[in-house]
Amino acid sequence: MKTLIALSGSLRRDSANTALLRAAVALAPPGARVVLYDGTHMLPFFNPDIEADPPPAVHELRALLSAADGVIVASPEYAHGVPGAFKNMLDWLVGCAELSSKPVALINTSARAVHAQASLAEILTTMGWRVIAAASPVIAVANRGFDQAHIAADPALAGALLGAIGALVQASVEVGPP
Ligand SMILES: Cc1cc2nc3c(=O)[nH]c(=O)nc-3n(C[C@H](O)[C@H](O)[C@H](O)COP(=O)(O)O)c2cc1C
């Protein structure tokens, strides 16, 4: 069984990015499970002074990702950048050597959000994670009012999402177990 951790860049209750990731949880094919991480809002501001001995919420996040076979990221773009809370979460993971080579599906939920997508690809690559191109499509659900049930029931959206999950699983098989 492959475990994929889904990370949303949005804290918004009715977030399209989170809805897409919730649809991924529901659609996970046999042999894979998708787990949505929902602790981003609980993380303290990153501070290198406490990086080596961080609060429990950071330990939990690092342990969750260390044990994962892959990661699915979907994030909005704010002012042509990565949302601050999401970047803060990533900063807590920069120094984690055990996450090196972690395969990532970087899904863009808005075709016009090119700046945040490029920035995230650069950030994740700099962290040593492996962004899998075949698992990183645009699935345009942002600003359309779709919930997870709608996304999971839409053949085109669900098909694209399943394709991304399949490509991520395949990449994790090639990397080997965490
Ligand atoms: C503060 C703020 C800044 C935004 N800046 C951009 C932007 O630069 N480019 C863009 O395409 N969308 C921008 N948006 C729109 C969001 O990316 C879009 O509404 C997205 O669907 C929100 O994601 P969510 O539904 O997962 O919360 C911005 C929204 C907010 C609230």
Short mmCIF file of N, CA, C and O and ligand atoms in Angstrom, two decimals, residues 8-19 74-81 83 109-116 141-144, ligand 1:
data_model
loop_
_atom_site.label_atom_id
_atom_site.label_comp_id
_atom_site.label_asym_id
_atom_site.label_seq_id
_atom_site.Cartn_x
_atom_site.Cartn_y
_atom_site.Cartn_z
N SER A 8 -2.42 21.07 1.06
CA SER A 8 -3.11 22.19 0.41
C SER A 8 -2.46 23.50 0.82
O SER A 8 -2.15 23.72 1.99
N GLY A 9 -2.31 24.39 -0.16
CA GLY A 9 -1.74 25.71 0.13
C GLY A 9 -2.76 26.70 0.63
O GLY A 9 -2.41 27.85 0.92
N SER A 10 -4.02 26.28 0.72
CA SER A 10 -5.09 27.21 1.13
C SER A 10 -5.64 26.82 2.48
O SER A 10 -5.92 25.65 2.74
N LEU A 11 -5.85 27.82 3.33
CA LEU A 11 -6.50 27.60 4.63
C LEU A 11 -8.01 27.86 4.53
O LEU A 11 -8.74 27.65 5.50
N ARG A 12 -8.49 28.30 3.38
CA ARG A 12 -9.88 28.70 3.21
C ARG A 12 -10.81 27.49 3.36
O ARG A 12 -10.55 26.43 2.80
N ARG A 13 -11.91 27.70 4.08
CA ARG A 13 -12.85 26.59 4.34
C ARG A 13 -13.33 25.95 3.04
O ARG A 13 -13.38 24.73 2.92
N ASP A 14 -13.73 26.78 2.08
CA ASP A 14 -14.28 26.25 0.83
C ASP A 14 -13.24 26.26 -0.29
O ASP A 14 -13.57 26.48 -1.46
N SER A 15 -12.01 26.02 0.09
CA SER A 15 -10.90 26.06 -0.87
C SER A 15 -11.06 25.06 -2.02
O SER A 15 -11.37 23.87 -1.80
N ALA A 16 -10.83 25.54 -3.23
CA ALA A 16 -10.85 24.67 -4.40
C ALA A 16 -9.66 23.70 -4.37
O ALA A 16 -9.79 22.53 -4.77
N ASN A 17 -8.53 24.18 -3.89
CA ASN A 17 -7.34 23.31 -3.82
C ASN A 17 -7.57 22.16 -2.84
O ASN A 17 -7.25 21.00 -3.13
N THR A 18 -8.15 22.50 -1.68
CA THR A 18 -8.43 21.45 -0.70
C THR A 18 -9.52 20.51 -1.22
O THR A 18 -9.45 19.29 -1.00
N ALA A 19 -10.51 21.06 -1.93
CA ALA A 19 -11.57 20.21 -2.49
C ALA A 19 -10.97 19.20 -3.47
O ALA A 19 -11.36 18.02 -3.48
N ALA A 74 -1.24 21.05 -3.89
CA ALA A 74 -2.10 21.93 -4.68
C ALA A 74 -2.24 23.23 -3.91
O ALA A 74 -2.64 23.22 -2.73
N SER A 75 -1.91 24.33 -4.55
CA SER A 75 -1.87 25.61 -3.83
C SER A 75 -2.40 26.74 -4.71
O SER A 75 -2.15 26.77 -5.91
N PRO A 76 -3.10 27.70 -4.08
CA PRO A 76 -3.45 28.91 -4.83
C PRO A 76 -2.23 29.79 -5.04
O PRO A 76 -1.17 29.56 -4.43
N GLU A 77 -2.40 30.78 -5.90
CA GLU A 77 -1.39 31.83 -6.08
C GLU A 77 -1.91 33.09 -5.39
O GLU A 77 -3.04 33.48 -5.62
N TYR A 78 -1.07 33.70 -4.55
CA TYR A 78 -1.41 34.98 -3.93
C TYR A 78 -0.40 36.02 -4.39
O TYR A 78 0.81 35.87 -4.14
N ALA A 79 -0.87 37.07 -5.05
CA ALA A 79 0.02 38.15 -5.52
C ALA A 79 1.25 37.59 -6.23
O ALA A 79 2.39 37.98 -5.94
N HIS A 80 0.98 36.66 -7.13
CA HIS A 80 2.03 36.02 -7.94
C HIS A 80 3.01 35.21 -7.10
O HIS A 80 4.12 34.91 -7.56
N GLY A 81 2.64 34.86 -5.89
CA GLY A 81 3.55 34.10 -5.04
C GLY A 81 2.85 32.93 -4.35
O GLY A 81 1.67 32.64 -4.59
N PRO A 83 1.30 31.23 -1.05
CA PRO A 83 0.69 31.72 0.19
C PRO A 83 1.65 31.58 1.37
O PRO A 83 2.33 30.56 1.53
N THR A 109 -4.26 24.26 -9.93
CA THR A 109 -5.72 24.30 -10.08
C THR A 109 -6.19 25.50 -10.90
O THR A 109 -7.38 25.71 -11.07
N SER A 110 -5.23 26.32 -11.39
CA SER A 110 -5.60 27.48 -12.21
C SER A 110 -4.54 27.72 -13.27
O SER A 110 -3.37 27.97 -12.94
N ALA A 111 -4.94 27.67 -14.54
CA ALA A 111 -3.97 27.79 -15.63
C ALA A 111 -3.27 29.15 -15.61
O ALA A 111 -2.15 29.27 -16.10
N ARG A 112 -3.92 30.17 -15.01
CA ARG A 112 -3.27 31.50 -15.02
C ARG A 112 -2.31 31.68 -13.84
O ARG A 112 -1.55 32.65 -13.80
N ALA A 113 -2.30 30.75 -12.90
CA ALA A 113 -1.44 30.89 -11.72
C ALA A 113 -0.04 30.35 -12.01
O ALA A 113 0.43 29.42 -11.34
N VAL A 114 0.61 30.92 -12.99
CA VAL A 114 1.90 30.39 -13.44
C VAL A 114 3.06 30.75 -12.51
O VAL A 114 4.05 30.03 -12.42
N HIS A 115 2.91 31.88 -11.81
CA HIS A 115 4.03 32.35 -10.98
C HIS A 115 4.21 31.46 -9.75
O HIS A 115 5.32 31.03 -9.43
N ALA A 116 3.11 31.20 -9.03
CA ALA A 116 3.20 30.37 -7.83
C ALA A 116 3.61 28.95 -8.20
O ALA A 116 4.38 28.31 -7.48
N VAL A 141 -9.89 23.78 -11.39
CA VAL A 141 -11.06 23.80 -10.51
C VAL A 141 -11.16 25.11 -9.71
O VAL A 141 -12.18 25.37 -9.07
N ALA A 142 -10.11 25.93 -9.75
CA ALA A 142 -10.12 27.17 -8.94
C ALA A 142 -11.20 28.13 -9.44
O ALA A 142 -11.45 28.24 -10.65
N ASN A 143 -11.84 28.79 -8.49
CA ASN A 143 -12.83 29.83 -8.78
C ASN A 143 -14.06 29.31 -9.53
O ASN A 143 -14.73 30.07 -10.23
N ARG A 144 -14.37 28.05 -9.41
CA ARG A 144 -15.52 27.49 -10.14
C ARG A 144 -16.60 26.98 -9.19
O ARG A 144 -17.63 26.46 -9.65
C1 LIG B 1 -4.82 37.78 -1.45
C2 LIG B 1 -5.10 37.08 -2.76
C3 LIG B 1 -4.23 37.24 -3.81
C4 LIG B 1 -4.45 36.57 -5.03
N1 LIG B 1 -3.56 36.70 -6.04
C5 LIG B 1 -3.71 35.98 -7.18
C6 LIG B 1 -2.72 36.02 -8.22
O1 LIG B 1 -1.72 36.69 -8.11
N2 LIG B 1 -2.93 35.25 -9.32
C7 LIG B 1 -4.05 34.45 -9.47
O2 LIG B 1 -4.17 33.77 -10.49
N3 LIG B 1 -5.00 34.39 -8.49
C8 LIG B 1 -4.86 35.13 -7.36
N4 LIG B 1 -5.79 35.06 -6.36
C9 LIG B 1 -6.95 34.19 -6.57
C10 LIG B 1 -6.75 32.82 -5.90
O3 LIG B 1 -5.56 32.22 -6.28
C11 LIG B 1 -7.92 31.94 -6.29
O4 LIG B 1 -9.10 32.54 -5.80
C12 LIG B 1 -7.80 30.52 -5.77
O5 LIG B 1 -8.87 29.77 -6.26
C13 LIG B 1 -7.89 30.43 -4.29
O6 LIG B 1 -7.63 29.11 -3.92
P1 LIG B 1 -8.56 28.31 -2.89
O7 LIG B 1 -9.95 28.25 -3.51
O8 LIG B 1 -7.95 26.97 -2.79
O9 LIG B 1 -8.56 29.07 -1.59
C14 LIG B 1 -5.59 35.74 -5.16
C15 LIG B 1 -6.48 35.60 -4.07
C16 LIG B 1 -6.23 36.25 -2.89
C17 LIG B 1 -7.17 36.04 -1.72
#
